[in-house]
PDB file of C-alpha atoms in Angstrom:
ATOM      1  CA  MET A 515      66.686  52.089 -18.356  1.00 53.00           C
ATOM      2  CA  LEU A 516      63.579  49.649 -18.971  1.00 60.00           C
ATOM      3  CA  LYS A 517      61.106  52.612 -19.877  1.00 54.00           C
ATOM      4  CA  ARG A 518      60.064  51.590 -22.936  1.00 54.00           C
ATOM      5  CA  THR A 519      57.607  48.402 -23.919  1.00 63.00           C
ATOM      6  CA  PRO A 520      58.057  46.886 -25.116  1.00 71.00           C
ATOM      7  CA  VAL A 521      61.390  45.494 -24.868  1.00 89.00           C
ATOM      8  CA  SER A 522      64.414  45.085 -27.075  1.00 93.00           C
ATOM      9  CA  PRO A 523      63.799  41.622 -28.519  1.00 94.00           C
ATOM     10  CA  ASP A 524      67.756  40.885 -27.605  1.00 97.00           C
ATOM     11  CA  LEU A 525      67.005  42.149 -24.834  1.00 97.00           C
ATOM     12  CA  TRP A 526      64.249  39.402 -23.752  1.00 97.00           C
ATOM     13  CA  ALA A 527      65.636  36.943 -25.242  1.00 97.00           C
ATOM     14  CA  ALA A 528      68.707  36.995 -22.501  1.00 98.00           C
ATOM     15  CA  VAL A 529      65.728  36.976 -19.819  1.00 98.00           C
ATOM     16  CA  HIS A 530      65.007  33.709 -20.849  1.00 97.00           C
ATOM     17  CA  ALA A 531      68.483  33.087 -21.361  1.00 97.00           C
ATOM     18  CA  ARG A 532      68.576  33.016 -17.641  1.00 97.00           C
ATOM     19  CA  LEU A 533      65.335  31.760 -16.551  1.00 96.00           C
ATOM     20  CA  PRO A 534      64.326  28.125 -17.857  1.00 93.00           C
ATOM     21  CA  ILE A 535      61.651  28.673 -16.631  1.00 92.00           C
ATOM     22  CA  ILE A 536      59.793  30.548 -18.381  1.00 92.00           C
ATOM     23  CA  ALA A 537      60.282  28.489 -22.036  1.00 87.00           C
ATOM     24  CA  GLY A 538      56.955  27.449 -21.943  1.00 82.00           C
ATOM     25  CA  LEU A 539      54.719  30.602 -22.215  1.00 87.00           C
ATOM     26  CA  ASP A 540      53.454  30.938 -25.992  1.00 86.00           C
ATOM     27  CA  ALA A 541      53.644  34.710 -26.998  1.00 89.00           C
ATOM     28  CA  ALA A 542      50.537  36.022 -25.609  1.00 88.00           C
ATOM     29  CA  ASN A 543      51.558  35.757 -22.147  1.00 89.00           C
ATOM     30  CA  ASP A 544      55.866  36.105 -23.188  1.00 92.00           C
ATOM     31  CA  LEU A 545      54.418  40.080 -23.923  1.00 92.00           C
ATOM     32  CA  LEU A 546      52.458  40.023 -20.620  1.00 91.00           C
ATOM     33  CA  LEU A 547      55.216  38.688 -18.681  1.00 93.00           C
ATOM     34  CA  GLN A 548      56.997  40.946 -20.360  1.00 94.00           C
ATOM     35  CA  GLN A 549      54.462  44.062 -19.706  1.00 93.00           C
ATOM     36  CA  ARG A 550      54.089  42.510 -16.026  1.00 94.00           C
ATOM     37  CA  SER A 551      57.528  42.300 -15.260  1.00 95.00           C
ATOM     38  CA  LEU A 552      58.454  46.162 -15.997  1.00 95.00           C
ATOM     39  CA  LEU A 553      55.305  46.858 -13.879  1.00 94.00           C
ATOM     40  CA  PHE A 554      56.968  45.679 -10.645  1.00 96.00           C
ATOM     41  CA  LEU A 555      60.022  47.401 -11.684  1.00 96.00           C
ATOM     42  CA  ALA A 556      58.175  51.008 -12.276  1.00 94.00           C
ATOM     43  CA  HIS A 557      56.037  50.288  -8.659  1.00 94.00           C
ATOM     44  CA  LYS A 558      58.851  48.509  -6.238  1.00 96.00           C
ATOM     45  CA  ARG A 559      61.768  50.597  -5.143  1.00 97.00           C
ATOM     46  CA  ILE A 560      65.010  48.371  -5.839  1.00 98.00           C
ATOM     47  CA  THR A 561      68.233  49.084  -3.189  1.00 98.00           C
ATOM     48  CA  LEU A 562      71.797  47.565  -4.148  1.00 98.00           C
ATOM     49  CA  LEU A 563      73.764  47.377  -0.975  1.00 97.00           C
ATOM     50  CA  GLY A 564      77.807  46.709  -0.760  1.00 94.00           C
ATOM     51  CA  ASN A 565      78.379  48.162  -4.647  1.00 94.00           C
ATOM     52  CA  LEU A 566      76.746  45.735  -6.249  1.00 97.00           C
ATOM     53  CA  ILE A 567      75.200  46.225  -9.114  1.00 98.00           C
ATOM     54  CA  LEU A 568      72.341  45.184 -11.766  1.00 98.00           C
ATOM     55  CA  ASP A 569      72.054  45.902 -15.511  1.00 97.00           C
ATOM     56  CA  ASP A 570      68.748  45.830 -17.653  1.00 96.00           C
ATOM     57  CA  VAL A 571      69.073  42.197 -17.107  1.00 98.00           C
ATOM     58  CA  ASP A 572      69.414  41.226 -14.072  1.00 98.00           C
ATOM     59  CA  ARG A 573      67.009  43.821 -13.305  1.00 98.00           C
ATOM     60  CA  LEU A 574      64.126  42.104 -15.850  1.00 98.00           C
ATOM     61  CA  ALA A 575      65.181  38.496 -14.644  1.00 98.00           C
ATOM     62  CA  LEU A 576      64.476  39.307 -11.342  1.00 98.00           C
ATOM     63  CA  ALA A 577      60.726  40.890 -11.422  1.00 98.00           C
ATOM     64  CA  ALA A 578      60.424  38.336 -14.257  1.00 97.00           C
ATOM     65  CA  GLN A 579      60.935  35.895 -11.787  1.00 97.00           C
ATOM     66  CA  ALA A 580      58.698  37.797  -9.505  1.00 97.00           C
ATOM     67  CA  VAL A 581      55.448  38.197 -11.322  1.00 96.00           C
ATOM     68  CA  PHE A 582      55.502  35.126 -13.650  1.00 95.00           C
ATOM     69  CA  PRO A 583      53.384  32.484 -10.229  1.00 94.00           C
ATOM     70  CA  LEU A 584      50.936  35.518 -10.762  1.00 93.00           C
ATOM     71  CA  LEU A 585      50.301  35.448 -14.704  1.00 90.00           C
ATOM     72  CA  SER A 586      47.320  33.525 -15.200  1.00 85.00           C
ATOM     73  CA  LEU A 587      45.274  36.040 -12.434  1.00 84.00           C
ATOM     74  CA  PRO A 588      43.426  38.926 -13.671  1.00 77.00           C
ATOM     75  CA  ASP A 589      44.166  40.920 -10.029  1.00 75.00           C
ATOM     76  CA  GLN A 590      47.951  42.378  -9.554  1.00 75.00           C
ATOM     77  CA  ASN A 591      47.451  43.550  -5.903  1.00 88.00           C
ATOM     78  CA  TRP A 592      49.085  41.044  -4.571  1.00 94.00           C
ATOM     79  CA  TYR A 593      52.216  42.544  -3.693  1.00 95.00           C
ATOM     80  CA  ARG A 594      50.215  45.508  -2.237  1.00 92.00           C
ATOM     81  CA  GLY A 595      52.526  44.914   1.109  1.00 89.00           C
ATOM     82  CA  PHE A 596      55.756  45.999   0.186  1.00 94.00           C
ATOM     83  CA  HIS A 597      57.327  48.858  -1.878  1.00 95.00           C
ATOM     84  CA  GLU A 598      61.185  48.315  -1.279  1.00 97.00           C
ATOM     85  CA  VAL A 599      62.862  45.016  -2.990  1.00 98.00           C
ATOM     86  CA  ILE A 600      66.531  45.134  -0.892  1.00 97.00           C
ATOM     87  CA  LEU A 601      69.660  43.263  -1.875  1.00 98.00           C
ATOM     88  CA  TYR A 602      72.940  42.397  -0.771  1.00 97.00           C
ATOM     89  CA  PRO A 603      75.647  40.608  -2.935  1.00 97.00           C
ATOM     90  CA  GLN A 604      75.454  37.810  -0.204  1.00 95.00           C
ATOM     91  CA  ASP A 605      73.811  36.163   2.065  1.00 90.00           C
ATOM     92  CA  PHE A 606      73.029  38.155   4.852  1.00 88.00           C
ATOM     93  CA  ALA A 607      73.485  38.761   8.655  1.00 84.00           C
ATOM     94  CA  SER A 608      70.379  39.398  10.577  1.00 80.00           C
ATOM     95  CA  PRO A 609      69.458  39.497  14.186  1.00 71.00           C
ATOM     96  CA  GLN A 610      67.149  37.693  15.464  1.00 66.00           C
ATOM     97  CA  ARG A 611      65.064  37.285  18.771  1.00 67.00           C
ATOM     98  CA  TYR A 612      64.386  33.750  20.638  1.00 60.00           C
ATOM     99  CA  ARG A 613      63.086  32.740  23.361  1.00 68.00           C
ATOM    100  CA  ASP A 614      64.355  29.898  25.138  1.00 64.00           C
ATOM    101  CA  GLU A 615      62.581  27.105  27.682  1.00 74.00           C
ATOM    102  CA  VAL A 616      62.131  29.459  30.543  1.00 72.00           C
ATOM    103  CA  GLY A 617      60.926  32.493  28.636  1.00 72.00           C
ATOM    104  CA  VAL A 618      64.414  34.365  28.525  1.00 69.00           C
ATOM    105  CA  GLU A 619      65.051  36.267  25.941  1.00 73.00           C
ATOM    106  CA  HIS A 620      68.014  35.952  23.102  1.00 66.00           C
ATOM    107  CA  GLU A 621      68.930  37.404  19.766  1.00 70.00           C
ATOM    108  CA  GLU A 622      71.801  36.507  17.624  1.00 74.00           C
ATOM    109  CA  LEU A 623      72.955  36.809  13.966  1.00 77.00           C
ATOM    110  CA  ASN A 624      71.920  34.443  11.326  1.00 81.00           C
ATOM    111  CA  GLU A 625      72.823  34.144   7.969  1.00 86.00           C
ATOM    112  CA  LEU A 626      70.382  34.128   5.652  1.00 89.00           C
ATOM    113  CA  SER A 627      69.812  34.419   1.862  1.00 91.00           C
ATOM    114  CA  GLY A 628      66.241  35.971   1.959  1.00 94.00           C
ATOM    115  CA  GLU A 629      64.037  37.824   4.291  1.00 94.00           C
ATOM    116  CA  ALA A 630      60.573  39.381   4.325  1.00 92.00           C
ATOM    117  CA  TRP A 631      58.954  41.496   6.908  1.00 86.00           C
ATOM    118  CA  VAL A 632      55.522  42.327   7.476  1.00 89.00           C
ATOM    119  CA  GLN A 633      54.646  45.371   5.989  1.00 83.00           C
ATOM    120  CA  GLY A 634      57.746  46.131   5.170  1.00 91.00           C
ATOM    121  CA  PRO A 635      60.597  45.322   2.252  1.00 95.00           C
ATOM    122  CA  VAL A 636      62.085  42.197   0.990  1.00 97.00           C
ATOM    123  CA  ILE A 637      65.425  41.617   1.693  1.00 96.00           C
ATOM    124  CA  MET A 638      67.643  38.476  -1.017  1.00 97.00           C
ATOM    125  CA  ALA A 639      70.887  38.209  -1.469  1.00 97.00           C
ATOM    126  CA  TRP A 640      71.880  38.751  -5.403  1.00 98.00           C
ATOM    127  CA  SER A 641      73.997  35.399  -5.583  1.00 97.00           C
ATOM    128  CA  GLY A 642      70.597  33.342  -4.367  1.00 98.00           C
ATOM    129  CA  ILE A 643      68.861  34.996  -7.146  1.00 98.00           C
ATOM    130  CA  GLN A 644      71.398  34.085  -9.987  1.00 98.00           C
ATOM    131  CA  GLU A 645      71.050  30.720  -8.092  1.00 97.00           C
ATOM    132  CA  SER A 646      67.333  30.949  -9.145  1.00 98.00           C
ATOM    133  CA  GLY A 647      65.087  30.884 -12.637  1.00 95.00           C
ATOM    134  CA  ASP A 648      65.723  27.120 -13.231  1.00 93.00           C
ATOM    135  CA  TRP A 649      64.435  23.576 -13.047  1.00 91.00           C
ATOM    136  CA  THR A 650      65.921  22.800  -9.759  1.00 92.00           C
ATOM    137  CA  GLY A 651      62.998  23.007  -7.182  1.00 93.00           C
ATOM    138  CA  TYR A 652      65.499  26.182  -5.634  1.00 96.00           C
ATOM    139  CA  ASN A 653      64.185  30.105  -6.862  1.00 98.00           C
ATOM    140  CA  LEU A 654      64.887  32.717  -4.166  1.00 98.00           C
ATOM    141  CA  VAL A 655      62.305  35.470  -5.739  1.00 98.00           C
ATOM    142  CA  ILE A 656      59.290  32.696  -5.753  1.00 98.00           C
ATOM    143  CA  HIS A 657      60.097  32.160  -2.707  1.00 97.00           C
ATOM    144  CA  GLU A 658      60.162  35.435  -0.612  1.00 97.00           C
ATOM    145  CA  LEU A 659      57.385  36.510  -2.734  1.00 97.00           C
ATOM    146  CA  MET A 660      55.109  34.405  -1.858  1.00 97.00           C
ATOM    147  CA  HIS A 661      56.290  35.076   1.440  1.00 97.00           C
ATOM    148  CA  LYS A 662      54.789  38.428   1.220  1.00 97.00           C
ATOM    149  CA  ILE A 663      51.088  36.636  -0.653  1.00 96.00           C
ATOM    150  CA  ASP A 664      51.364  35.267   2.928  1.00 96.00           C
ATOM    151  CA  MET A 665      51.514  38.097   5.053  1.00 96.00           C
ATOM    152  CA  LEU A 666      48.829  40.094   3.375  1.00 94.00           C
ATOM    153  CA  ARG A 667      46.006  38.680   6.087  1.00 90.00           C
ATOM    154  CA  GLY A 668      49.345  39.632   9.008  1.00 90.00           C
ATOM    155  CA  GLU A 669      51.971  37.618  10.195  1.00 90.00           C
ATOM    156  CA  ALA A 670      52.583  33.845   7.377  1.00 94.00           C
ATOM    157  CA  ASN A 671      51.249  31.119   8.619  1.00 96.00           C
ATOM    158  CA  GLY A 672      51.308  29.205   5.574  1.00 97.00           C
ATOM    159  CA  LEU A 673      47.212  30.116   4.806  1.00 97.00           C
ATOM    160  CA  PRO A 674      47.275  33.287   1.881  1.00 96.00           C
ATOM    161  CA  PRO A 675      43.966  35.143   1.213  1.00 94.00           C
ATOM    162  CA  LEU A 676      42.442  32.145  -0.622  1.00 94.00           C
ATOM    163  CA  HIS A 677      39.750  33.037  -3.815  1.00 92.00           C
ATOM    164  CA  ARG A 678      36.367  32.912  -3.207  1.00 89.00           C
ATOM    165  CA  GLU A 679      35.524  29.852  -4.426  1.00 90.00           C
ATOM    166  CA  MET A 680      38.882  28.189  -2.954  1.00 92.00           C
ATOM    167  CA  SER A 681      37.884  26.352   0.627  1.00 94.00           C
ATOM    168  CA  VAL A 682      39.976  27.350   3.715  1.00 96.00           C
ATOM    169  CA  ALA A 683      38.935  23.892   4.899  1.00 97.00           C
ATOM    170  CA  ASP A 684      39.734  21.775   2.221  1.00 97.00           C
ATOM    171  CA  TRP A 685      42.857  24.357   1.530  1.00 97.00           C
ATOM    172  CA  ALA A 686      44.209  24.164   5.863  1.00 97.00           C
ATOM    173  CA  PHE A 687      43.920  19.878   5.909  1.00 98.00           C
ATOM    174  CA  THR A 688      45.738  19.935   2.474  1.00 98.00           C
ATOM    175  CA  LEU A 689      48.713  21.738   2.973  1.00 98.00           C
ATOM    176  CA  GLN A 690      48.843  21.061   7.561  1.00 98.00           C
ATOM    177  CA  SER A 691      48.395  17.413   6.342  1.00 98.00           C
ATOM    178  CA  ALA A 692      51.755  17.423   4.070  1.00 98.00           C
ATOM    179  CA  TYR A 693      53.494  19.187   6.539  1.00 98.00           C
ATOM    180  CA  ASP A 694      52.735  16.736   9.034  1.00 98.00           C
ATOM    181  CA  ASP A 695      53.850  13.798   7.438  1.00 98.00           C
ATOM    182  CA  LEU A 696      57.429  16.053   6.488  1.00 98.00           C
ATOM    183  CA  ASN A 697      57.953  16.710  10.029  1.00 98.00           C
ATOM    184  CA  GLN A 698      57.072  12.752  10.837  1.00 97.00           C
ATOM    185  CA  ARG A 699      59.368  11.220   8.236  1.00 96.00           C
ATOM    186  CA  LEU A 700      62.612  13.603   9.729  1.00 97.00           C
ATOM    187  CA  GLU A 701      62.209  12.066  12.127  1.00 94.00           C
ATOM    188  CA  THR A 702      63.225   8.594  11.212  1.00 92.00           C
ATOM    189  CA  ALA A 703      64.822   9.765   8.265  1.00 89.00           C
ATOM    190  CA  SER A 704      68.146  11.625   6.864  1.00 92.00           C
ATOM    191  CA  GLU A 705      67.679  15.081   5.832  1.00 92.00           C
ATOM    192  CA  ASP A 706      68.652  13.336   2.882  1.00 91.00           C
ATOM    193  CA  GLU A 707      65.940  11.128   2.054  1.00 93.00           C
ATOM    194  CA  ALA A 708      63.406  13.532   2.811  1.00 95.00           C
ATOM    195  CA  PRO A 709      60.816  13.910  -0.248  1.00 96.00           C
ATOM    196  CA  ILE A 710      61.437  17.825  -0.986  1.00 97.00           C
ATOM    197  CA  ASP A 711      63.439  20.643   0.517  1.00 96.00           C
ATOM    198  CA  PRO A 712      63.996  19.489   4.500  1.00 97.00           C
ATOM    199  CA  TYR A 713      63.360  23.285   5.779  1.00 96.00           C
ATOM    200  CA  ALA A 714      59.813  23.183   4.236  1.00 98.00           C
ATOM    201  CA  ALA A 715      59.273  21.089   7.396  1.00 97.00           C
ATOM    202  CA  GLU A 716      60.139  24.535   9.639  1.00 95.00           C
ATOM    203  CA  HIS A 717      57.081  26.404  10.127  1.00 96.00           C
ATOM    204  CA  PRO A 718      52.954  25.565   7.709  1.00 97.00           C
ATOM    205  CA  ALA A 719      54.195  29.516   6.603  1.00 97.00           C
ATOM    206  CA  GLU A 720      58.143  27.834   5.049  1.00 97.00           C
ATOM    207  CA  PHE A 721      55.797  24.700   3.935  1.00 98.00           C
ATOM    208  CA  PHE A 722      53.899  26.754   1.291  1.00 98.00           C
ATOM    209  CA  ALA A 723      56.607  28.855   0.213  1.00 98.00           C
ATOM    210  CA  VAL A 724      59.034  25.455  -0.808  1.00 98.00           C
ATOM    211  CA  CYS A 725      56.488  23.930  -2.369  1.00 97.00           C
ATOM    212  CA  CYS A 726      55.460  26.966  -4.722  1.00 96.00           C
ATOM    213  CA  GLU A 727      59.224  26.880  -5.516  1.00 96.00           C
ATOM    214  CA  TYR A 728      58.513  23.232  -6.679  1.00 94.00           C
ATOM    215  CA  PHE A 729      55.511  24.149  -8.590  1.00 92.00           C
ATOM    216  CA  PHE A 730      56.844  26.556 -10.378  1.00 92.00           C
ATOM    217  CA  SER A 731      59.932  25.452 -10.722  1.00 91.00           C
ATOM    218  CA  ALA A 732      60.284  21.514  -9.986  1.00 89.00           C
ATOM    219  CA  PRO A 733      56.846  20.108 -10.401  1.00 89.00           C
ATOM    220  CA  ALA A 734      57.600  16.616 -10.583  1.00 87.00           C
ATOM    221  CA  VAL A 735      58.953  16.536  -7.122  1.00 91.00           C
ATOM    222  CA  LEU A 736      56.050  18.011  -5.665  1.00 93.00           C
ATOM    223  CA  ASP A 737      53.753  15.469  -7.361  1.00 90.00           C
ATOM    224  CA  ALA A 738      55.610  12.578  -6.658  1.00 91.00           C
ATOM    225  CA  ALA A 739      56.799  13.742  -3.038  1.00 96.00           C
ATOM    226  CA  TYR A 740      52.812  15.298  -2.550  1.00 96.00           C
ATOM    227  CA  PRO A 741      50.417  16.131  -5.105  1.00 92.00           C
ATOM    228  CA  ASP A 742      47.133  16.920  -3.337  1.00 94.00           C
ATOM    229  CA  VAL A 743      49.315  19.817  -2.366  1.00 96.00           C
ATOM    230  CA  LEU A 744      50.326  20.001  -5.799  1.00 92.00           C
ATOM    231  CA  CYS A 745      47.044  20.043  -6.957  1.00 89.00           C
ATOM    232  CA  THR A 746      45.942  22.447  -4.495  1.00 94.00           C
ATOM    233  CA  ILE A 747      48.170  25.265  -5.080  1.00 94.00           C
ATOM    234  CA  ALA A 748      47.658  24.602  -8.797  1.00 90.00           C
ATOM    235  CA  SER A 749      43.884  26.222  -7.626  1.00 89.00           C
ATOM    236  CA  PHE A 750      45.647  29.206  -6.378  1.00 93.00           C
ATOM    237  CA  LEU A 751      48.146  29.888  -8.818  1.00 90.00           C
ATOM    238  CA  PRO A 752      46.826  28.221 -11.545  1.00 80.00           C
ATOM    239  CA  PRO A 753      49.998  28.354 -14.691  1.00 68.00           C
ATOM    240  CA  GLY A 754      50.300  31.560 -16.982  1.00 58.00           C
ATOM    241  CA  SER A 755      48.888  29.102 -19.955  1.00 52.00           C
ATOM    242  CA  ALA A 756      48.048  25.746 -21.315  1.00 47.00           C
ATOM    243  CA  ALA A 757      51.721  25.551 -22.989  1.00 47.00           C
ATOM    244  CA  GLN A 758      53.720  26.285 -19.928  1.00 58.00           C
ATOM    245  CA  MET A 759      51.353  23.819 -18.083  1.00 55.00           C
ATOM    246  CA  ALA A 760      52.478  21.061 -20.926  1.00 49.00           C
ATOM    247  CA  SER A 761      56.138  22.402 -19.986  1.00 55.00           C
ATOM    248  CA  ASN A 762      55.525  22.106 -15.965  1.00 59.00           C
ATOM    249  CA  ASN A 763      53.974  18.530 -16.934  1.00 54.00           C
ATOM    250  CA  LEU A 764      50.963  19.772 -15.073  1.00 55.00           C
ATOM    251  CA  THR A 765      48.815  18.254 -18.162  1.00 48.00           C
ATOM    252  CA  GLU A 766      47.160  15.435 -16.038  1.00 49.00           C
ATOM    253  CA  SER A 767      43.434  15.814 -15.794  1.00 47.00           C
ATOM    254  CA  ARG A 768      43.442  15.848 -12.550  1.00 50.00           C
ATOM    255  CA  TYR A 769      44.628  18.743 -12.353  1.00 48.00           C
ATOM    256  CA  LEU A 770      42.211  20.789 -14.663  1.00 47.00           C
ATOM    257  CA  LYS A 771      39.186  21.094 -12.656  1.00 45.00           C
ATOM    258  CA  PRO A 772      40.838  23.398 -10.005  1.00 43.00           C
ATOM    259  CA  LEU A 773      42.516  25.484 -13.129  1.00 43.00           C
ATOM    260  CA  GLN A 774      38.992  25.885 -14.879  1.00 42.00           C
ATOM    261  CA  LEU A 775      37.327  28.501 -13.658  1.00 38.00           C
ATOM    262  CA  LEU A 776      41.005  30.827 -12.831  1.00 36.00           C
ATOM    263  CA  TRP A 777      40.971  29.983 -16.535  1.00 39.00           C
ATOM    264  CA  ALA A 778      37.902  31.109 -17.682  1.00 38.00           C
ATOM    265  CA  HIS A 779      38.841  34.980 -16.406  1.00 34.00           C
ATOM    266  CA  GLN A 780      40.757  37.179 -19.253  1.00 29.00           C
ATOM    267  CA  VAL A 781      43.830  38.798 -17.946  1.00 31.00           C
ATOM    268  CA  GLN A 782      44.255  42.416 -18.384  1.00 29.00           C
ATOM    269  CA  LEU A 783      46.527  45.492 -17.630  1.00 28.00           C
ATOM    270  CA  ASP A 784      43.927  48.195 -18.070  1.00 29.00           C
ATOM    271  CA  GLY A 785      43.491  49.722 -14.987  1.00 31.00           C
ATOM    272  CA  LEU A 786      46.014  48.972 -12.934  1.00 29.00           C
ATOM    273  CA  GLN A 787      47.818  51.425 -10.178  1.00 28.00           C
ATOM    274  CA  ALA A 788      50.390  51.812  -7.839  1.00 26.00           C
ATOM    275  CA  ARG A 789      49.222  51.296  -4.656  1.00 25.00           C
ATOM    276  CA  PRO A 790      50.131  53.824  -1.767  1.00 26.00           C
ATOM    277  CA  ARG A 791      53.182  53.322   0.431  1.00 22.00           C
ATOM    278  CA  GLU A 792      52.719  52.054   3.435  1.00 27.00           C
ATOM    279  CA  THR A 793      54.722  52.180   6.331  1.00 25.00           C
ATOM    280  CA  PRO A 794      57.205  49.573   7.218  1.00 28.00           C
ATOM    281  CA  ALA A 795      56.457  47.595  10.874  1.00 32.00           C
ATOM    282  CA  ASN A 796      60.074  46.290  10.299  1.00 32.00           C
ATOM    283  CA  VAL A 797      58.910  43.387  12.149  1.00 33.00           C
ATOM    284  CA  PRO A 798      60.937  39.944  10.036  1.00 37.00           C
ATOM    285  CA  ALA A 799      58.431  37.401  10.499  1.00 44.00           C
ATOM    286  CA  CYS A 800      59.998  34.819   7.707  1.00 53.00           C
ATOM    287  CA  GLN A 801      63.530  33.848   6.464  1.00 58.00           C
ATOM    288  CA  THR A 802      65.529  31.509   4.333  1.00 61.00           C
TER     289      THR A 802
END
């Protein structure tokens, strides 16, 4: 079960058939994606509920989507905040607590396709994962794992730990401005008229996660709606290669400047180690 590297050509070809978004990778980055997918599966426990059964293609496709956004980054500790992925066959019921306008606390069950917990597991519906991986702008795996990156400093707020050369003020201004614009548009227009998925207007953390989905699976849509957001995300999660950049329609010169520093790094697998297991806080912070 996926203990050899590289995996068989037929098995990896089946993963490619599932995931059009990885088609633009050159040979070196494609091999790197394969290796890091195996590392992800070695370091993260996959718990299946409701008689769900996954084959090797399923597991590799899940892992490939998880590590794909980080392909250009030499530091692979971005997913240190969790050690387990829990999968339901379909959307699942999750108890949610909230306070009303007079301060009374209520609890209700919501049907979710994904949920990320601070210092806890990532929970997803396999049905949502099966709909991910193409160029439609929807990717449940990327969405939930961007929440986990966002949570590295606590509850998700749309401001993940940035690279040292990046400006927190610039990031906050760019994403907050676009988030405010989306909410203002939805005040006077229908959800069908929103430039991106209106779910992004729920919270700054959801806006960040949704925009990352678009960045990797429908960049032209994000570019048309919020080009500054696309460029800002490119400085944080740069495409894995020039070939991938071309396939994502990100070859325009305005995207190259924020990538230059990060492209200078040589991505290597040497020295990667599993992190010690952390105790889950069992406090859900983001739902999908």
